[in-house]
């Protein structure tokens, strides 16, 4: 597979999830967000067990779930990331926090 842009990954991840039936019924957005958290928790377990392959795979799962959700909600996450990075560039060192 060629490297895909964030926009292309959003389309791909959402189309796979739709094809596998995960969008047959209206999605519960809170549940979808918490499923991203579960993938991050799995990544944490991979890290704790020094299982680098599992750590990397679970991080990928978290992104896949986010891209799917953005695709399903029609969010152009590429544009949102670009906007937020530009905003972050203007923020002070450590975002102005002392500790
Ligand atoms: Mg997983």
Coordinates of N, CA, C and O and ligand atoms in Angstrom, one line a residue:
X1 N 0.8 -1.2 0.0 CA 0.0 0.0 0.0 C 0.9 1.2 0.0 O 1.8 1.3 0.8
X2 N 0.5 2.2 -0.8 CA 1.3 3.5 -0.9 C 1.0 4.3 0.4 O -0.1 4.1 1.0
X3 N 1.9 5.2 0.7 CA 1.6 6.1 1.8 C 0.4 7.0 1.4 O 0.3 7.5 0.3
X4 N -0.5 7.1 2.4 CA -1.8 7.8 2.1 C -1.7 9.1 2.9 O -1.1 9.2 4.0
X5 N -2.4 10.1 2.4 CA -2.6 11.4 3.2 C -3.6 11.1 4.3 O -4.3 10.1 4.3
X6 N -3.7 12.0 5.3 CA -4.6 11.9 6.3 C -6.0 11.9 5.8 O -6.9 11.1 6.2
X7 N -6.3 12.7 4.8 CA -7.6 12.7 4.1 C -7.9 11.3 3.5 O -9.0 10.8 3.6
X8 N -6.9 10.7 2.8 CA -7.1 9.4 2.2 C -7.3 8.3 3.3 O -8.1 7.4 3.1
X9 N -6.6 8.4 4.4 CA -6.7 7.5 5.4 C -8.1 7.5 6.1 O -8.7 6.5 6.4
X10 N -8.6 8.7 6.2 CA -10.0 8.9 6.7 C -11.0 8.2 5.8 O -11.9 7.5 6.3
X11 N -10.9 8.4 4.5 CA -11.8 7.7 3.6 C -11.6 6.2 3.7 O -12.6 5.5 3.8
X12 N -10.4 5.7 3.7 CA -10.1 4.3 3.7 C -10.6 3.7 5.0 O -11.3 2.6 5.0
X13 N -10.2 4.2 6.1 CA -10.7 3.6 7.4 C -12.2 3.6 7.6 O -12.7 2.7 8.1
X14 N -12.8 4.7 7.1 CA -14.3 4.7 7.2 C -14.9 3.7 6.3 O -15.9 3.1 6.6
X15 N -14.4 3.6 5.1 CA -15.0 2.7 4.1 C -14.8 1.2 4.6 O -15.8 0.4 4.5
X16 N -13.7 0.9 5.2 CA -13.5 -0.5 5.7 C -14.5 -0.7 6.9 O -15.2 -1.8 6.9
X17 N -14.6 0.3 7.8 CA -15.5 0.1 8.9 C -17.0 -0.1 8.5 O -17.7 -0.9 9.0
X18 N -17.4 0.7 7.4 CA -18.7 0.6 6.9 C -18.9 -0.7 6.3 O -20.0 -1.4 6.5
X19 N -18.0 -1.2 5.5 CA -18.0 -2.5 4.8 C -18.2 -3.6 5.9 O -18.8 -4.6 5.6
X20 N -17.6 -3.4 7.0 CA -17.6 -4.5 8.1 C -18.8 -4.3 9.0 O -18.9 -5.0 10.0
X21 N -19.7 -3.4 8.6 CA -21.0 -3.3 9.4 C -21.0 -2.4 10.6 O -22.0 -2.3 11.3
X22 N -19.9 -1.7 10.8 CA -19.9 -0.9 12.0 C -20.7 0.4 12.0 O -20.8 1.1 13.0
X23 N -21.2 0.7 10.8 CA -22.0 1.9 10.6 C -23.5 1.5 10.2 O -24.2 2.4 9.7
X24 N -23.8 0.3 10.3 CA -25.2 -0.1 9.9 C -26.3 0.6 10.7 O -27.3 0.9 10.2
X25 N -26.0 0.8 12.0 CA -26.9 1.6 12.9 C -26.2 2.9 13.2 O -25.0 3.0 13.1
X26 N -27.0 3.8 13.7 CA -26.4 5.1 14.1 C -25.4 4.9 15.2 O -25.6 4.2 16.1
X27 N -24.2 5.5 15.0 CA -23.2 5.3 16.0 C -23.4 6.2 17.2 O -23.9 7.3 17.1
X28 N -23.0 5.6 18.3 CA -23.0 6.4 19.6 C -21.6 7.1 19.6 O -20.6 6.4 19.7
X29 N -21.6 8.4 19.5 CA -20.3 9.1 19.4 C -19.5 8.9 20.7 O -18.3 8.8 20.6
X30 N -20.1 9.0 21.8 CA -19.4 8.8 23.1 C -18.7 7.5 23.2 O -17.6 7.3 23.5
X31 N -19.5 6.4 22.7 CA -18.9 5.1 22.7 C -17.7 5.0 21.7 O -16.7 4.4 22.0
X32 N -17.9 5.6 20.6 CA -16.8 5.6 19.6 C -15.6 6.3 20.1 O -14.4 5.8 19.9
X33 N -15.7 7.4 20.8 CA -14.6 8.1 21.4 C -13.9 7.2 22.5 O -12.7 7.1 22.6
X34 N -14.7 6.5 23.3 CA -14.2 5.7 24.3 C -13.4 4.5 23.7 O -12.5 3.9 24.3
X35 N -13.9 4.0 22.6 CA -13.2 2.9 21.9 C -11.8 3.3 21.5 O -10.8 2.5 21.5
X36 N -11.6 4.6 21.2 CA -10.2 5.1 20.9 C -9.4 5.1 22.2 O -8.2 4.6 22.2
X37 N -10.0 5.4 23.3 CA -9.3 5.4 24.6 C -8.9 3.9 24.9 O -7.8 3.7 25.4
X38 N -9.8 3.0 24.6 CA -9.4 1.6 24.9 C -8.2 1.1 24.0 O -7.4 0.4 24.5
X39 N -8.1 1.7 22.8 CA -6.9 1.3 22.0 C -5.7 1.9 22.6 O -4.6 1.3 22.6
X40 N -5.8 3.1 23.2 CA -4.6 3.8 23.8 C -4.3 3.0 25.1 O -3.1 2.8 25.4
X41 N -5.3 2.5 25.8 CA -5.0 1.7 27.0 C -4.3 0.4 26.6 O -3.4 -0.1 27.3
X42 N -4.7 -0.2 25.5 CA -4.0 -1.4 25.0 C -2.6 -1.1 24.6 O -1.7 -1.9 24.8
X43 N -2.4 0.1 24.0 CA -1.0 0.6 23.7 C -0.2 0.7 25.0 O 1.0 0.3 25.0
X44 N -0.8 1.2 26.0 CA -0.1 1.3 27.3 C 0.3 0.0 27.8 O 1.4 -0.2 28.3
X45 N -0.6 -1.0 27.7 CA -0.2 -2.4 28.1 C 0.9 -2.9 27.3 O 1.8 -3.6 27.8
X46 N 0.9 -2.7 26.0 CA 2.0 -3.1 25.1 C 3.3 -2.5 25.6 O 4.4 -3.1 25.7
X47 N 3.2 -1.2 26.0 CA 4.4 -0.5 26.4 C 4.9 -1.1 27.8 O 6.1 -1.3 28.0
X48 N 3.9 -1.3 28.7 CA 4.3 -1.9 30.0 C 4.9 -3.2 29.9 O 5.8 -3.6 30.6
X49 N 4.5 -4.0 28.9 CA 5.1 -5.4 28.7 C 6.2 -5.4 27.8 O 6.7 -6.4 27.3
X50 N 6.7 -4.2 27.4 CA 7.8 -4.0 26.5 C 7.6 -4.8 25.2 O 8.5 -5.4 24.7
X51 N 6.4 -4.8 24.8 CA 6.0 -5.5 23.5 C 5.8 -4.4 22.4 O 4.7 -3.8 22.2
X52 N 6.9 -4.0 21.8 CA 6.9 -2.9 20.9 C 6.0 -3.1 19.7 O 5.3 -2.2 19.3
X53 N 5.9 -4.3 19.2 CA 5.0 -4.6 18.0 C 3.6 -4.3 18.4 O 2.8 -3.7 17.7
X54 N 3.2 -4.8 19.6 CA 1.8 -4.6 20.1 C 1.6 -3.1 20.4 O 0.5 -2.6 20.0
X55 N 2.6 -2.4 21.0 CA 2.4 -1.0 21.2 C 2.1 -0.2 19.9 O 1.2 0.5 19.8
X56 N 2.9 -0.5 18.9 CA 2.7 0.1 17.6 C 1.4 -0.2 17.0 O 0.7 0.7 16.4
X57 N 1.0 -1.5 17.1 CA -0.3 -1.9 16.5 C -1.5 -1.2 17.2 O -2.4 -0.8 16.5
X58 N -1.4 -1.1 18.5 CA -2.5 -0.4 19.2 C -2.6 1.0 18.9 O -3.7 1.6 18.9
X59 N -1.4 1.7 18.8 CA -1.4 3.1 18.3 C -2.1 3.2 17.0 O -2.9 4.1 16.8
X60 N -1.8 2.3 16.1 CA -2.4 2.3 14.8 C -4.0 2.1 14.9 O -4.7 2.8 14.3
X61 N -4.4 1.2 15.8 CA -5.8 1.0 16.0 C -6.5 2.3 16.5 O -7.6 2.7 16.1
X62 N -5.8 3.1 17.4 CA -6.4 4.3 17.9 C -6.6 5.3 16.7 O -7.6 5.9 16.6
X63 N -5.6 5.4 15.8 CA -5.7 6.3 14.7 C -6.8 5.8 13.7 O -7.6 6.6 13.2
X64 N -6.8 4.5 13.5 CA -7.8 4.0 12.6 C -9.2 4.3 13.1 O -10.1 4.7 12.4
X65 N -9.4 4.1 14.4 CA -10.8 4.5 15.0 C -11.1 5.9 14.8 O -12.2 6.3 14.6
X66 N -10.1 6.8 15.1 CA -10.3 8.2 14.9 C -10.6 8.6 13.5 O -11.5 9.4 13.2
X67 N -9.8 8.1 12.5 CA -10.1 8.4 11.1 C -11.4 7.9 10.7 O -12.2 8.6 10.0
X68 N -11.8 6.7 11.2 CA -13.2 6.2 10.9 C -14.2 7.1 11.4 O -15.2 7.5 10.7
X69 N -14.1 7.5 12.6 CA -15.1 8.4 13.2 C -15.2 9.7 12.4 O -16.3 10.2 12.1
X70 N -14.0 10.3 12.1 CA -14.0 11.6 11.3 C -14.7 11.3 10.0 O -15.5 12.2 9.5
X71 N -14.4 10.2 9.4 CA -15.0 9.9 8.1 C -16.5 9.8 8.2 O -17.3 10.4 7.4
X72 N -17.0 9.1 9.3 CA -18.4 9.0 9.5 C -19.1 10.3 9.8 O -20.3 10.4 9.5
X73 N -18.4 11.2 10.4 CA -19.0 12.5 10.8 C -18.8 13.6 9.8 O -19.2 14.7 9.9
X74 N -18.1 13.2 8.7 CA -17.8 14.2 7.6 C -16.8 15.3 8.1 O -16.9 16.4 7.6
X75 N -16.0 14.9 9.0 CA -15.0 15.9 9.5 C -13.7 15.8 8.7 O -13.1 14.8 8.5
X76 N -13.3 17.0 8.1 CA -12.0 17.0 7.4 C -10.9 17.2 8.4 O -10.5 18.3 8.7
X77 N -10.4 16.1 8.9 CA -9.5 16.1 10.0 C -8.1 16.7 9.6 O -7.4 17.3 10.4
X78 N -7.8 16.5 8.3 CA -6.6 17.1 7.7 C -6.6 18.6 7.9 O -5.7 19.2 8.4
X79 N -7.7 19.2 7.6 CA -7.9 20.6 7.7 C -7.8 21.1 9.2 O -7.2 22.1 9.5
X80 N -8.5 20.3 10.0 CA -8.5 20.6 11.4 C -7.1 20.5 12.1 O -6.7 21.3 12.9
X81 N -6.3 19.5 11.7 CA -5.0 19.3 12.2 C -4.1 20.5 11.7 O -3.4 21.1 12.5
X82 N -4.2 20.8 10.4 CA -3.5 22.0 9.9 C -3.8 23.2 10.7 O -2.9 24.0 11.1
X83 N -5.1 23.5 10.9 CA -5.5 24.7 11.6 C -4.9 24.7 13.0 O -4.4 25.7 13.5
X84 N -5.0 23.6 13.7 CA -4.6 23.5 15.1 C -3.0 23.6 15.2 O -2.5 24.2 16.2
X85 N -2.3 23.0 14.3 CA -0.8 23.2 14.3 C -0.5 24.7 14.1 O 0.5 25.1 14.8
X86 N -1.1 25.4 13.2 CA -0.9 26.8 13.0 C -1.1 27.5 14.3 O -0.4 28.4 14.7
X87 N -2.2 27.2 15.0 CA -2.6 27.8 16.3 C -1.5 27.5 17.3 O -1.1 28.4 18.1
X88 N -1.1 26.2 17.4 CA -0.1 25.8 18.4 C 1.2 26.6 18.2 O 1.9 26.8 19.2
X89 N 1.6 26.8 17.0 CA 2.8 27.5 16.7 C 2.8 28.9 17.3 O 3.9 29.4 17.7
X90 N 1.7 29.5 17.5 CA 1.6 30.9 18.1 C 1.6 30.8 19.6 O 1.7 31.9 20.3
X91 N 1.5 29.7 20.2 CA 1.4 29.6 21.7 C 2.7 29.7 22.3 O 3.8 29.4 21.7
X92 N 2.8 30.2 23.6 CA 4.1 30.4 24.2 C 4.7 29.0 24.6 O 4.1 28.0 24.6
X93 N 6.0 29.1 25.0 CA 6.8 28.0 25.5 C 6.0 27.2 26.5 O 5.5 27.9 27.5
X94 N 5.8 25.9 26.4 CA 5.0 25.1 27.3 C 3.6 25.7 27.5 O 3.0 25.5 28.6
X95 N 3.2 26.4 26.5 CA 1.9 27.0 26.5 C 1.6 27.9 27.7 O 0.5 28.0 28.2
X96 N 2.7 28.5 28.2 CA 2.6 29.5 29.3 C 2.5 28.9 30.6 O 2.3 29.6 31.6
X97 N 2.6 27.5 30.7 CA 2.5 26.9 32.0 C 3.9 26.8 32.7 O 4.9 26.5 32.1
X98 N 3.9 27.0 34.0 CA 5.2 27.0 34.8 C 5.7 25.6 34.9 O 6.8 25.3 34.8
X99 N 4.8 24.6 35.3 CA 5.2 23.2 35.5 C 4.5 22.3 34.6 O 3.6 22.6 33.9
Ligands
LIG1 MG1 -6.5 -2.9 19.5

